[in-house]
Short mmCIF file of C-alpha atoms in Angstrom, two decimals:
data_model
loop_
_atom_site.label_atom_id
_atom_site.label_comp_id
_atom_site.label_asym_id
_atom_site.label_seq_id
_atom_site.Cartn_x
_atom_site.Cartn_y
_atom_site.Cartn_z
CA UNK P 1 93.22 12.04 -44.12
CA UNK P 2 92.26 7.81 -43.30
CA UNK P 3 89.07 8.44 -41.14
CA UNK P 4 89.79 5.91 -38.88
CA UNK P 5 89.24 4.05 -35.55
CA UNK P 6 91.97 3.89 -32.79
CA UNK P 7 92.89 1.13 -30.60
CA UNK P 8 95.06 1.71 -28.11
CA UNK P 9 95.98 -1.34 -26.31
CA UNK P 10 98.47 -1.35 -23.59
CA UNK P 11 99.78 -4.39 -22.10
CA UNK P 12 102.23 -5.26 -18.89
CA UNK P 13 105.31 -4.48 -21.57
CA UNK P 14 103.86 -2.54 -23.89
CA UNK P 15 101.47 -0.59 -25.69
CA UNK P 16 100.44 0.50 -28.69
CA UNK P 17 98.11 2.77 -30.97
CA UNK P 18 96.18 1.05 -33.95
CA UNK P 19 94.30 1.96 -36.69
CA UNK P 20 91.91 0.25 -38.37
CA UNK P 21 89.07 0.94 -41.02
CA UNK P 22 87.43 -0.54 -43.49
CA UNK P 23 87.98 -0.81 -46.91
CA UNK P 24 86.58 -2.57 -50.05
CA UNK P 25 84.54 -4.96 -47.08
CA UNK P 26 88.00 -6.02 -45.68
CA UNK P 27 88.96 -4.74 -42.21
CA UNK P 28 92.31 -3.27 -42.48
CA UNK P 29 94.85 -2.12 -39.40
CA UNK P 30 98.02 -0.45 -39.16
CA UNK P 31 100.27 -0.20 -36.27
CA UNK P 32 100.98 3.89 -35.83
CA UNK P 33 102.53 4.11 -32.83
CA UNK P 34 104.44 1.93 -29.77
CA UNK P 35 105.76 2.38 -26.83
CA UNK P 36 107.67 0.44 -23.65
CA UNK P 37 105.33 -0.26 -20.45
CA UNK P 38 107.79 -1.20 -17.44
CA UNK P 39 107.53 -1.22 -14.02
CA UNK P 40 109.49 0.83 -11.35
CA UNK P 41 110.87 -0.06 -8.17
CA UNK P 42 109.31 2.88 -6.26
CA UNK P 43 108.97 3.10 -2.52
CA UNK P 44 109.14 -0.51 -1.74
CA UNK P 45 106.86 -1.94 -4.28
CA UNK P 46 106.72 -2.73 -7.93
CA UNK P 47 104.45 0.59 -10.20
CA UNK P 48 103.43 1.09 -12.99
CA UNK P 49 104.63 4.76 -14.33
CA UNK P 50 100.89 6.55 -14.80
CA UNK P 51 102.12 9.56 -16.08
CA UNK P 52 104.71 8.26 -18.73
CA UNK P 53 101.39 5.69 -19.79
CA UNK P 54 99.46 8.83 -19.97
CA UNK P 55 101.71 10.98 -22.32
CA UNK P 56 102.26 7.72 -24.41
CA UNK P 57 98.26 7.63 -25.06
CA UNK P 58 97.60 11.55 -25.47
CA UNK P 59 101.42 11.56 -27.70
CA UNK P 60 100.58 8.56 -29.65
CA UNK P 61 97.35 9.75 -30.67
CA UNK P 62 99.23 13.20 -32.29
CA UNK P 63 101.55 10.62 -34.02
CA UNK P 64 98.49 9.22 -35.28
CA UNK P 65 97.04 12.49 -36.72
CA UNK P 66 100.98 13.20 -38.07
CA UNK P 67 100.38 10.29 -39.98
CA UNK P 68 97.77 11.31 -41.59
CA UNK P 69 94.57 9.78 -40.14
CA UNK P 70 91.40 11.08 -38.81
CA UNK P 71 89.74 9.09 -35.80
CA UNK P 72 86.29 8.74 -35.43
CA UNK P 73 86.60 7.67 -32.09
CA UNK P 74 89.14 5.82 -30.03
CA UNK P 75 88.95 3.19 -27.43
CA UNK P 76 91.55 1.86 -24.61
CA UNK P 77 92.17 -1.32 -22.73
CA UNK P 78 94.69 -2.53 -20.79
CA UNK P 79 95.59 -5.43 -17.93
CA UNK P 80 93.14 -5.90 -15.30
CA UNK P 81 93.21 -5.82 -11.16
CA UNK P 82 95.42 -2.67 -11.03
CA UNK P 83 94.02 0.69 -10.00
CA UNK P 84 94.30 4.08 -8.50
CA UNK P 85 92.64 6.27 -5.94
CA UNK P 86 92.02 9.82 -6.50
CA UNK P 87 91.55 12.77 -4.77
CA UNK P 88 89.20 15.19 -4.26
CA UNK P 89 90.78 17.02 -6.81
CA UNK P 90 91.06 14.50 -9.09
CA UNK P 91 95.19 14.04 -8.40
CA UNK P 92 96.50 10.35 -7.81
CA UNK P 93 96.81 9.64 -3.91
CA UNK P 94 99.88 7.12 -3.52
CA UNK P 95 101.45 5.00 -6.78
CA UNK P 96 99.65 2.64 -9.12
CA UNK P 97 101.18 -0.78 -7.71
CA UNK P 98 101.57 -3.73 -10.03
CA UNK P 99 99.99 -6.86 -9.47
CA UNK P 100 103.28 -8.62 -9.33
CA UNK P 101 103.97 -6.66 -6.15
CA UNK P 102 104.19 -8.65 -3.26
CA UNK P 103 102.45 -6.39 -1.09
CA UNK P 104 99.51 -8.54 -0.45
CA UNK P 105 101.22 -10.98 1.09
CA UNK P 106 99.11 -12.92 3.96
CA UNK P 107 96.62 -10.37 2.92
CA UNK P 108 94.17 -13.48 1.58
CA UNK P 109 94.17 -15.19 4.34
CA UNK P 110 93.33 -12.21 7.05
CA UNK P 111 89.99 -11.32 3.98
CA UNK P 112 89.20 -15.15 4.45
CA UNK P 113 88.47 -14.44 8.19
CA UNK P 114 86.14 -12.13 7.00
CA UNK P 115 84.52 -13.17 3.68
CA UNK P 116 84.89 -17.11 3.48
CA UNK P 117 86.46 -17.73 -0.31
CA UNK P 118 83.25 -20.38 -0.71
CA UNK P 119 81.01 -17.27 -0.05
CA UNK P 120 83.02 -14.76 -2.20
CA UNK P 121 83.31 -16.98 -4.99
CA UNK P 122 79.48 -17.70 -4.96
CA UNK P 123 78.79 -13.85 -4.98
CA UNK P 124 81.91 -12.55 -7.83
CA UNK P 125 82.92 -15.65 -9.35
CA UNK P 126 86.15 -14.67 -9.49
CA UNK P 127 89.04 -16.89 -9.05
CA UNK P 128 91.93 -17.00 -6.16
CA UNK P 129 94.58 -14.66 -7.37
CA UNK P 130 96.40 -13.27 -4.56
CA UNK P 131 97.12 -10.29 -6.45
CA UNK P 132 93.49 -9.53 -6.97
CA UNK P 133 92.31 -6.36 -6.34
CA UNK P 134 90.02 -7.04 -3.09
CA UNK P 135 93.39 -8.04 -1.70
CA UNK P 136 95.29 -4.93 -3.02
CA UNK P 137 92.38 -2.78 -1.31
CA UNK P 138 92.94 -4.43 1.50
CA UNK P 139 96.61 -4.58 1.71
CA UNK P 140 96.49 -0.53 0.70
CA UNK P 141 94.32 -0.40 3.85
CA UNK P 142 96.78 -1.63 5.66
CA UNK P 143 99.67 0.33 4.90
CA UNK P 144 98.18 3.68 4.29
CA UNK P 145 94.62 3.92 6.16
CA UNK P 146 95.53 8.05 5.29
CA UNK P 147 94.94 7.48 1.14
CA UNK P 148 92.13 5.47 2.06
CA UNK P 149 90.88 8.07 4.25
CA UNK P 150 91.04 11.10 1.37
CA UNK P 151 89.91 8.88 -1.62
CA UNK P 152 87.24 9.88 -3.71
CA UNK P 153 87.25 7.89 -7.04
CA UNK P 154 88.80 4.50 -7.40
CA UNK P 155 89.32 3.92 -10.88
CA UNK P 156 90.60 0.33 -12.94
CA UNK P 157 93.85 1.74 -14.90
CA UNK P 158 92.14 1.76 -18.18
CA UNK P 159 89.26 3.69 -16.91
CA UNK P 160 92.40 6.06 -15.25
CA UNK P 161 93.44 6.91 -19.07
CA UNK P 162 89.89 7.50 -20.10
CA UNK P 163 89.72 10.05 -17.30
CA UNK P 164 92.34 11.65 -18.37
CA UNK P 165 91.38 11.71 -22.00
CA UNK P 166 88.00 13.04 -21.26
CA UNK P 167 87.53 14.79 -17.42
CA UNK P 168 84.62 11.69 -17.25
CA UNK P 169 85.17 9.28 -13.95
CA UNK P 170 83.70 5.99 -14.82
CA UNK P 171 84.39 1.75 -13.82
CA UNK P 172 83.74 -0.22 -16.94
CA UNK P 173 82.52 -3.40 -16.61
CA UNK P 174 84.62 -5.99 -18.11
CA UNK P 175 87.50 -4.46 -15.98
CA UNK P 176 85.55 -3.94 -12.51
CA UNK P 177 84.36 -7.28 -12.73
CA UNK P 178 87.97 -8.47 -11.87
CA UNK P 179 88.00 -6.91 -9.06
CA UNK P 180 85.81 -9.15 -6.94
CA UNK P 181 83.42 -7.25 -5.76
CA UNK P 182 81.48 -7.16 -8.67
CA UNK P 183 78.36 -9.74 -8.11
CA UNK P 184 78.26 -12.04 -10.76
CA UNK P 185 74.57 -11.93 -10.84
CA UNK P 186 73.55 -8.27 -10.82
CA UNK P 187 76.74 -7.52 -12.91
CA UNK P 188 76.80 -4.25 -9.92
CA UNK P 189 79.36 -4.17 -6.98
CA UNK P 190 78.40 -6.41 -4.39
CA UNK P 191 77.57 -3.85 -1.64
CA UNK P 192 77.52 -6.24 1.41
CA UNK P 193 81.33 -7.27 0.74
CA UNK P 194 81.97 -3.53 0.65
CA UNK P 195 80.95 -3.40 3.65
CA UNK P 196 82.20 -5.82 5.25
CA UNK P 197 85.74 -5.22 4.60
CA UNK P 198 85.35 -1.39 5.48
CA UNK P 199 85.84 -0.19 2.02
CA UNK P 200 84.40 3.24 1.20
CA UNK P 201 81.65 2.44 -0.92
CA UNK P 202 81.62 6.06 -2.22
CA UNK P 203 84.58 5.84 -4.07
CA UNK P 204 83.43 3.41 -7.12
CA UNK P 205 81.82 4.75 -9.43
CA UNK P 206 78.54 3.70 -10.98
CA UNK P 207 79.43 0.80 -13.52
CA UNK P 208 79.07 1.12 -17.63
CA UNK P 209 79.26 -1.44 -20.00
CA UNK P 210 81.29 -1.86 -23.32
CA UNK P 211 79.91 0.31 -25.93
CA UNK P 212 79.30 3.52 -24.29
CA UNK P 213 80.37 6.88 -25.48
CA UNK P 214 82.15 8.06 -22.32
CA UNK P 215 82.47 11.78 -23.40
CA UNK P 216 84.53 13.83 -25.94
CA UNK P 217 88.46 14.32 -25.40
CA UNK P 218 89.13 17.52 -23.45
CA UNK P 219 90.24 20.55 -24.92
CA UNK P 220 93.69 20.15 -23.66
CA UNK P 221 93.75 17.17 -25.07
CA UNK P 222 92.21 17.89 -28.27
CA UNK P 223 94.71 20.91 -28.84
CA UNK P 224 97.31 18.86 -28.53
CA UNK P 225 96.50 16.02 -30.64
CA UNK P 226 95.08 18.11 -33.14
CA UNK P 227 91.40 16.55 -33.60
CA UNK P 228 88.98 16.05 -31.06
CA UNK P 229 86.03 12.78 -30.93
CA UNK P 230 84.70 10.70 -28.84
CA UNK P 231 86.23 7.88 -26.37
CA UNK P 232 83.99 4.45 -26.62
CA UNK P 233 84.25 2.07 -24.12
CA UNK P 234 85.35 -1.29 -25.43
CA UNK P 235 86.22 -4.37 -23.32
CA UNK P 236 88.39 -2.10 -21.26
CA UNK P 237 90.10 -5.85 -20.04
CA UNK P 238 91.94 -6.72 -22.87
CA UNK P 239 90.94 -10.32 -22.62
CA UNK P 240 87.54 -9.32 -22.87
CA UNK P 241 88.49 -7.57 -26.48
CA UNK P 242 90.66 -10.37 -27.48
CA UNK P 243 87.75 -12.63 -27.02
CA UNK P 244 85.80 -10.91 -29.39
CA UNK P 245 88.37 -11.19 -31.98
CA UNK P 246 87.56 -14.63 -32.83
CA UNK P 247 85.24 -14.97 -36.62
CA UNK P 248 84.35 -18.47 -36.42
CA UNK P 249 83.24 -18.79 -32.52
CA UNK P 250 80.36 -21.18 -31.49
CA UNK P 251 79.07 -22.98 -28.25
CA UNK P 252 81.96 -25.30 -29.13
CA UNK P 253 84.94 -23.28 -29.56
CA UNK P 254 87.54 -22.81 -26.82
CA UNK P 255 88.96 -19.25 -27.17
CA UNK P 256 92.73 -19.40 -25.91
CA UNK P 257 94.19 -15.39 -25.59
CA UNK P 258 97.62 -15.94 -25.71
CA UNK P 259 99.94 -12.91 -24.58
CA UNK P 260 101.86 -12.40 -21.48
CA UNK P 261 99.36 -14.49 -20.28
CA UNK P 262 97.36 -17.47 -21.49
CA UNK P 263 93.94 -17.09 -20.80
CA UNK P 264 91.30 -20.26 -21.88
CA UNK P 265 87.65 -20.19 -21.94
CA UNK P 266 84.62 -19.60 -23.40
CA UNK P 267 81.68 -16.71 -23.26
CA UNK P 268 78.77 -17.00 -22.09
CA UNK P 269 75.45 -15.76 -20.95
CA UNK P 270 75.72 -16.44 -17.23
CA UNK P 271 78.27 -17.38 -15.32
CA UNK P 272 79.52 -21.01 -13.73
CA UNK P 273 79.49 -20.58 -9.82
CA UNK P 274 79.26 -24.15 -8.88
CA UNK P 275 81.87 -25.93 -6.29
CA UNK P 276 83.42 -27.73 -8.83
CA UNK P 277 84.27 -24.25 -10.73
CA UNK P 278 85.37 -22.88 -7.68
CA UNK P 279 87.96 -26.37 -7.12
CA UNK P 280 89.42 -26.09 -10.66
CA UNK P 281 90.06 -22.10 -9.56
CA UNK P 282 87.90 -20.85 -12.84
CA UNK P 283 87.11 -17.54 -13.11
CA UNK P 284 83.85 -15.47 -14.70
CA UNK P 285 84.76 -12.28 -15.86
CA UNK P 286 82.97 -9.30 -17.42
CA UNK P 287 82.70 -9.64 -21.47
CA UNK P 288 80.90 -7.47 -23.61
CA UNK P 289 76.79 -7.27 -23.91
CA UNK P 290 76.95 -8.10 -20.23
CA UNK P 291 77.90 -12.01 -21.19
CA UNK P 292 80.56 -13.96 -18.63
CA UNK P 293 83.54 -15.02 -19.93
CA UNK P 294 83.82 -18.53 -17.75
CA UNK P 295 88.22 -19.26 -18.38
CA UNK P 296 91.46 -20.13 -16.87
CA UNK P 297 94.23 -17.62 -16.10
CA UNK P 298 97.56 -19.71 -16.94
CA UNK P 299 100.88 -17.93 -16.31
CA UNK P 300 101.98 -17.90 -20.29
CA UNK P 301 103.96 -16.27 -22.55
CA UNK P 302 105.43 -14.16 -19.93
CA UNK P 303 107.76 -17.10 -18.85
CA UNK P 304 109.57 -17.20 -22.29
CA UNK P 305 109.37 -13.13 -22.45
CA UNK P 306 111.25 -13.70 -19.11
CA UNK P 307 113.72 -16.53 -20.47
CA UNK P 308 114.22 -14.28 -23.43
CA UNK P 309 115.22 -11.47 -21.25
CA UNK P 310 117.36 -13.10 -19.05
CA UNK P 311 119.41 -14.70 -21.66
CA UNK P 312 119.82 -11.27 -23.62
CA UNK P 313 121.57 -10.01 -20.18
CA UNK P 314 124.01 -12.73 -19.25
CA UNK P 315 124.75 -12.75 -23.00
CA UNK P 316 124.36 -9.18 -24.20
CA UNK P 317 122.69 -10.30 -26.89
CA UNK P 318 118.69 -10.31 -26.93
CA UNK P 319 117.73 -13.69 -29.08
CA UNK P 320 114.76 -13.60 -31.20
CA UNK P 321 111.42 -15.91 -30.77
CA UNK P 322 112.36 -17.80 -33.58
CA UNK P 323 115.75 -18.38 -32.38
CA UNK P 324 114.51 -19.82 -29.11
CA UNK P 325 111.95 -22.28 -30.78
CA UNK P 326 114.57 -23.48 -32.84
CA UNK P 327 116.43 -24.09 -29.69
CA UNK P 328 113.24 -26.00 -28.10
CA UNK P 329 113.00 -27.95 -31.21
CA UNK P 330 116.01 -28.98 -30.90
CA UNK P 331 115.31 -30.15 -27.35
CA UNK P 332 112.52 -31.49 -27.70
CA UNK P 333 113.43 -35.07 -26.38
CA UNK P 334 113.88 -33.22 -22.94
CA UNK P 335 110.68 -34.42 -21.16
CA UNK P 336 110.54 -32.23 -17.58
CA UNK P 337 107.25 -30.69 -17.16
CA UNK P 338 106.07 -27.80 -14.20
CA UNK P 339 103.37 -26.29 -12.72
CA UNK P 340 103.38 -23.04 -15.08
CA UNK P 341 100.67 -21.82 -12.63
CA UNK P 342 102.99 -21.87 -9.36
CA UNK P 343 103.51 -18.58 -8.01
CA UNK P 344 107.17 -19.34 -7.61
CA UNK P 345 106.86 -18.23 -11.75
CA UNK P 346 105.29 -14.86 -11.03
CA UNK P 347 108.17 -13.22 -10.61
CA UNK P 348 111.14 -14.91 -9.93
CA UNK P 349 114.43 -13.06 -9.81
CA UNK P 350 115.58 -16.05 -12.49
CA UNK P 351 113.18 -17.54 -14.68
CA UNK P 352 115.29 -20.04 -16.08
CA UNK P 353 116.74 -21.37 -12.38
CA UNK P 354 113.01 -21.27 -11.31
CA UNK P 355 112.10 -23.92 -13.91
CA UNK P 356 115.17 -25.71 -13.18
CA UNK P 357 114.48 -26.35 -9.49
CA UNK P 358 110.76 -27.09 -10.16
CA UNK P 359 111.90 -29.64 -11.99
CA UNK P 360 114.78 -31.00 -9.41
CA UNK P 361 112.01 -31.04 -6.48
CA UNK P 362 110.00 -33.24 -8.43
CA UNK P 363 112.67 -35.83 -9.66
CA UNK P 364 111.89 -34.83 -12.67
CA UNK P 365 115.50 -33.94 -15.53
CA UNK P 366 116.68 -30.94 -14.68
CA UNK P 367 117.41 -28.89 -17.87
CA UNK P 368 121.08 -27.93 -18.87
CA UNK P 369 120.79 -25.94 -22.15
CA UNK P 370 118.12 -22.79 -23.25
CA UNK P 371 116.73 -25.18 -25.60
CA UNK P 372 115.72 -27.68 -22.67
CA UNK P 373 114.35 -24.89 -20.75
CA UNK P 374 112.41 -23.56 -23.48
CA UNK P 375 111.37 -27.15 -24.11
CA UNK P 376 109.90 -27.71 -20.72
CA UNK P 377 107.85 -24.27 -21.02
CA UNK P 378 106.53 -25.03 -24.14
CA UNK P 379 105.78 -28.88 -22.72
CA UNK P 380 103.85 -27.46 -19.59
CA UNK P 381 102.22 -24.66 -21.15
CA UNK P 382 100.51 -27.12 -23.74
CA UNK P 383 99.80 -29.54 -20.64
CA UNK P 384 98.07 -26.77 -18.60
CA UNK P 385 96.06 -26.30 -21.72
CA UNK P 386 95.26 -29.27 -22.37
CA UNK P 387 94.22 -29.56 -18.34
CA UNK P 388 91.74 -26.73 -18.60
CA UNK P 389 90.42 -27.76 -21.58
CA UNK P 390 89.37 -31.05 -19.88
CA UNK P 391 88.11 -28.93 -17.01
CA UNK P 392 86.32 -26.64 -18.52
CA UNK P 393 83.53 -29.53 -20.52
CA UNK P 394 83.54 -30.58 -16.48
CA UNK P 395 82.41 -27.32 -14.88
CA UNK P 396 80.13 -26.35 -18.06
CA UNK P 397 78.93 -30.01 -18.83
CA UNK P 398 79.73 -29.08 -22.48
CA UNK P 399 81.82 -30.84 -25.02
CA UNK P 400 83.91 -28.34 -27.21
CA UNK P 401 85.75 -29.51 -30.98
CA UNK P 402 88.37 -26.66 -31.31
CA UNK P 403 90.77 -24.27 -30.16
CA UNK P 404 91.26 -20.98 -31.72
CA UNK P 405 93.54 -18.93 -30.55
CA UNK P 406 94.53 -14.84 -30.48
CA UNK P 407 97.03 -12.54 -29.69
CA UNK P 408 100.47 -12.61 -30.29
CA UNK P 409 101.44 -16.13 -28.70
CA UNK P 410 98.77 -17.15 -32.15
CA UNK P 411 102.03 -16.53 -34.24
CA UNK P 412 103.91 -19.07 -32.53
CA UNK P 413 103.12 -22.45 -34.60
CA UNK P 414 105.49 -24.56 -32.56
CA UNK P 415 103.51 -23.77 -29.40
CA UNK P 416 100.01 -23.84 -31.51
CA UNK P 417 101.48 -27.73 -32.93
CA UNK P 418 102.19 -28.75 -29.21
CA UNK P 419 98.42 -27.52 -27.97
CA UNK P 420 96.91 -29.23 -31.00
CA UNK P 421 98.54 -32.41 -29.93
CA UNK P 422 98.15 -32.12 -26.53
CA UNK P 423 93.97 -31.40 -26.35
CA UNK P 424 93.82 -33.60 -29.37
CA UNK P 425 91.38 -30.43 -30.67
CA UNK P 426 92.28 -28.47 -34.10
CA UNK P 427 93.63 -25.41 -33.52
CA UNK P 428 92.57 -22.13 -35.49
CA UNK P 429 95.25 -19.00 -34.88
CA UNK P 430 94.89 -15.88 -35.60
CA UNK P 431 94.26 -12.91 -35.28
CA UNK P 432 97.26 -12.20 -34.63
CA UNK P 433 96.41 -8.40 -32.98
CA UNK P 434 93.42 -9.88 -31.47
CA UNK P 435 93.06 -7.54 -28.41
CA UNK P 436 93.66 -4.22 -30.48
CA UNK P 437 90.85 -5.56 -32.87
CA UNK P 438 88.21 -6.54 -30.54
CA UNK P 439 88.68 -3.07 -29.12
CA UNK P 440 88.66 -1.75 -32.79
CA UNK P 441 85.15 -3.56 -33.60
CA UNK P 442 83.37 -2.21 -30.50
CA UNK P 443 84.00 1.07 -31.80
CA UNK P 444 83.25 0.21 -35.17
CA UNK P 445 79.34 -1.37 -34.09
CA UNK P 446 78.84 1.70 -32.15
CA UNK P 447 79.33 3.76 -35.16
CA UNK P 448 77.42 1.43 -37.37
CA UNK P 449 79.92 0.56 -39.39
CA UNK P 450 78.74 -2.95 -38.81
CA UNK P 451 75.24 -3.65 -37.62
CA UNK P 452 76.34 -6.09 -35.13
CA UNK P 453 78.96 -8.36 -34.30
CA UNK P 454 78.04 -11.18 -36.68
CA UNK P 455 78.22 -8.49 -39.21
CA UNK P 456 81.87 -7.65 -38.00
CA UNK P 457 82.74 -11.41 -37.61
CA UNK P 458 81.69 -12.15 -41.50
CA UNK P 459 84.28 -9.25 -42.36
CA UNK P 460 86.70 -10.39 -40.26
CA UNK P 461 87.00 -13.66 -42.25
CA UNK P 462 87.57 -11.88 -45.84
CA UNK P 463 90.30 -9.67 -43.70
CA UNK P 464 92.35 -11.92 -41.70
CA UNK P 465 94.41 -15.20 -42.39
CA UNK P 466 93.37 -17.76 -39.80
CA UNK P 467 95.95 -21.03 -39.66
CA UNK P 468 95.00 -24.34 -39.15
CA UNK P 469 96.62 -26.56 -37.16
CA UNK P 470 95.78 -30.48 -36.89
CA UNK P 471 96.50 -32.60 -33.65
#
């Protein structure tokens, strides 16, 4: 048997189980196990399936001991904002809704009567999102005062799993810092905006950062999957464990995540709460060793998933990623550029007519082919980029020399060419499984395998091939 750490990391399409070790000073990881992640139309809003995501963790992690390897310990993260309340019993009152739901429409502005966004952003530092979870608590509220009423645990969906796995209730930080209601300062939930909006405070649960041992896997569990060890915390946000996933960081490095969505920024020991933050709609989220991750959520790769999609249907046949960037290539005279963070792109019935009328109410071409629509995403996401970049040496009066981005958008050198050229900065991609590693590496310093994360970041750059991209 491989003795082994697991990642499982589960994003807004899908998830998977990986395995990673270390061997001969090189950190290796194999992909055991995948899985689909959709969402269901289910009583008038948009879910995510909890109990299908839960047999995919508890079955992948047999698959993984099938396979032949022997975890150590395992660790899971996931999206952010979403949650669940429980019951007294520990059963899920009401359905996981997504945060591309629209049931929190007009549900920002009736908080803002309450808790000015000036004042919340000074306590949470958390950006405008209407999908954010103070909004979804509030919108819940609203439509079913009863689950409210009989909750007992609210729990992030990664901390959900972990409960689960283990019988332990517990927020983790990185995630429960997206919720806004986590102060910025005390890294605790802001009590007074509890209050204020009427929430039960009783319900969350005392806060634990990256790192922690949250408790064995049950016996059930352990039966079935045929080993039993411990579930660590890591970044339970999966930004915060793609973040850590980058071996040559510094105080001038830009750290791009690049999956469904594109998230820019840098860490850092306290976070950025100043008016001009708050105007360029930054956000300070939860990393790990209590540090801030000050960034920019930009819509991403989910509007060429969505492209992708959409062309497999009125086609019936699914095109690969390559064959779509050799399409943009091919366009790439086509000039049109949107707003990739308009909310018209969150989830649009078509993608592709979405960024064709963007571009036709702002005089702008109006793309006839794929190619020119994948053009114009590929334009605007490097644009946006390039935006926040500038931004971001505003708010942090900081000037920053590179880019380096993770994930899986880091295998896309087209779009890593364009964001060279457009930020004028050097770009650095890879790791490509960036998110599934940083999650991987928590585990691994908690074991002491590595004494630290410098330790782990010298190993990561014997184990991984890092591209470099000139503007």
């Amino acid at each position: 048997m491989q003795e082994c750490f697991v990642g499982i990391d589960i994003g807004a399409s899908s998830g998977r189980h990986i395995a990673g070790w270390v061997e001969n000073q090189k950190i290796h990881l194999q992909e055991v196990y995948r899985f689909e992640n959709n969402l269901l139309h289910k009583n008038g809003h948009l879910c995510w399936d909890l109990e299908k995501l839960t047999y995919h963790v508890i079955e992948g992690l047999a698959q993984c001991h099938k396979a032949g390897y022997q975890p150590k310990s395992i660790g899971v993260d996931t999206w952010a904002v979403d949650f669940v309340l429980l019951d007294e019993a520990g059963n899920p009152l009401g359905d996981a809704v997504a945060y591309r739901d629209g049931r929190t429409q007009g549900i920002p502005e009736q908080v803002e009567q309450v808790i000015p966004f000036e004042e919340l952003y000074a306590r949470t530092g958390i950006q405008f999102q209407p999908f954010n979870t103070i909004y979804q608590l509030v919108a819940l509220q609203k439509e079913h005062p009863e689950q409210m009423e009989k909750a007992k645990t609210f729990l992030m969906i990664p901390d959900y799993l972990n409960y689960r796995l283990t019988g332990v209730a517990c927020n983790e930080y990185t995630n429960a810092s997206t919720t806004a209601l986590v102060n910025a300062t005390t890294r605790q939930w802001d009590d007074a905006l509890i209050e204020k909006l009427n929430l039960p405070r009783e319900i969350f649960q005392t806060i634990q950062m990256p790192g922690k041992q949250m408790g064995l896997l049950s016996q059930e569990v352990s039966e079935y999957v045929g080993f039993c060890c411990p579930v660590v915390l890591p970044a339970t946000h999966d930004t915060g464990s793609a973040f850590l996933a980058v071996p040559d960081r510094d105080e001038h490095t830009v750290v791009l995540s690049s999956g469904t969505w594109s998230l820019l920024g840098v860490q850092r020991q306290n976070p950025v709460l100043s008016e001009e933050s708050r105007k360029a709609n930054f956000t300070n989220e939860g990393g790990y060793g209590a540090t801030v991750r000050c960034l920019k959520n930009i819509m991403g790769l989910w509007m060429i998933q969505s492209i992708r999609r959409e062309v497999g249907k009125n086609t019936g046949t699914l095109p690969s990623f390559p064959q779509l960037i050799e399409q943009a290539k091919n366009a790439a005279e086509f000039s049109g550029v949107v707003d990739v963070n308009d909310n018209r792109f969150l989830a649009p019935e078509s993608m592709i007519e979405e960024v064709k009328q963007a571009c036709r109410e702002t005089g702008q071409p109006v793309p006839s082919t794929t190619g020119e629509v994948m053009q114009c995403v590929y334009r605007s996401l490097a644009s946006s980029y390039a935006e926040a970049v500038k931004q971001l040496e505003f708010i942090t009066k900081s000037t920053y020399t590179k880019v380096s981005i993770v994930g899986g958008g880091s295998q896309d050198m087209y779009l890593n060419q364009m964001t060279a050229t457009a930020t004028g900065l050097p770009v650095f991609a890879g790791p490509t499984e960036g998110t599934a590693l940083g999650n991987i590496l928590v585990q691994m310093v908690h074991a002491g395998v590595f004494a630290d994360f410098a330790a782990a970041h010298q190993a990561m750059k014997q184990s991984f091939d890092i591209k470099e991209v000139q503007p």
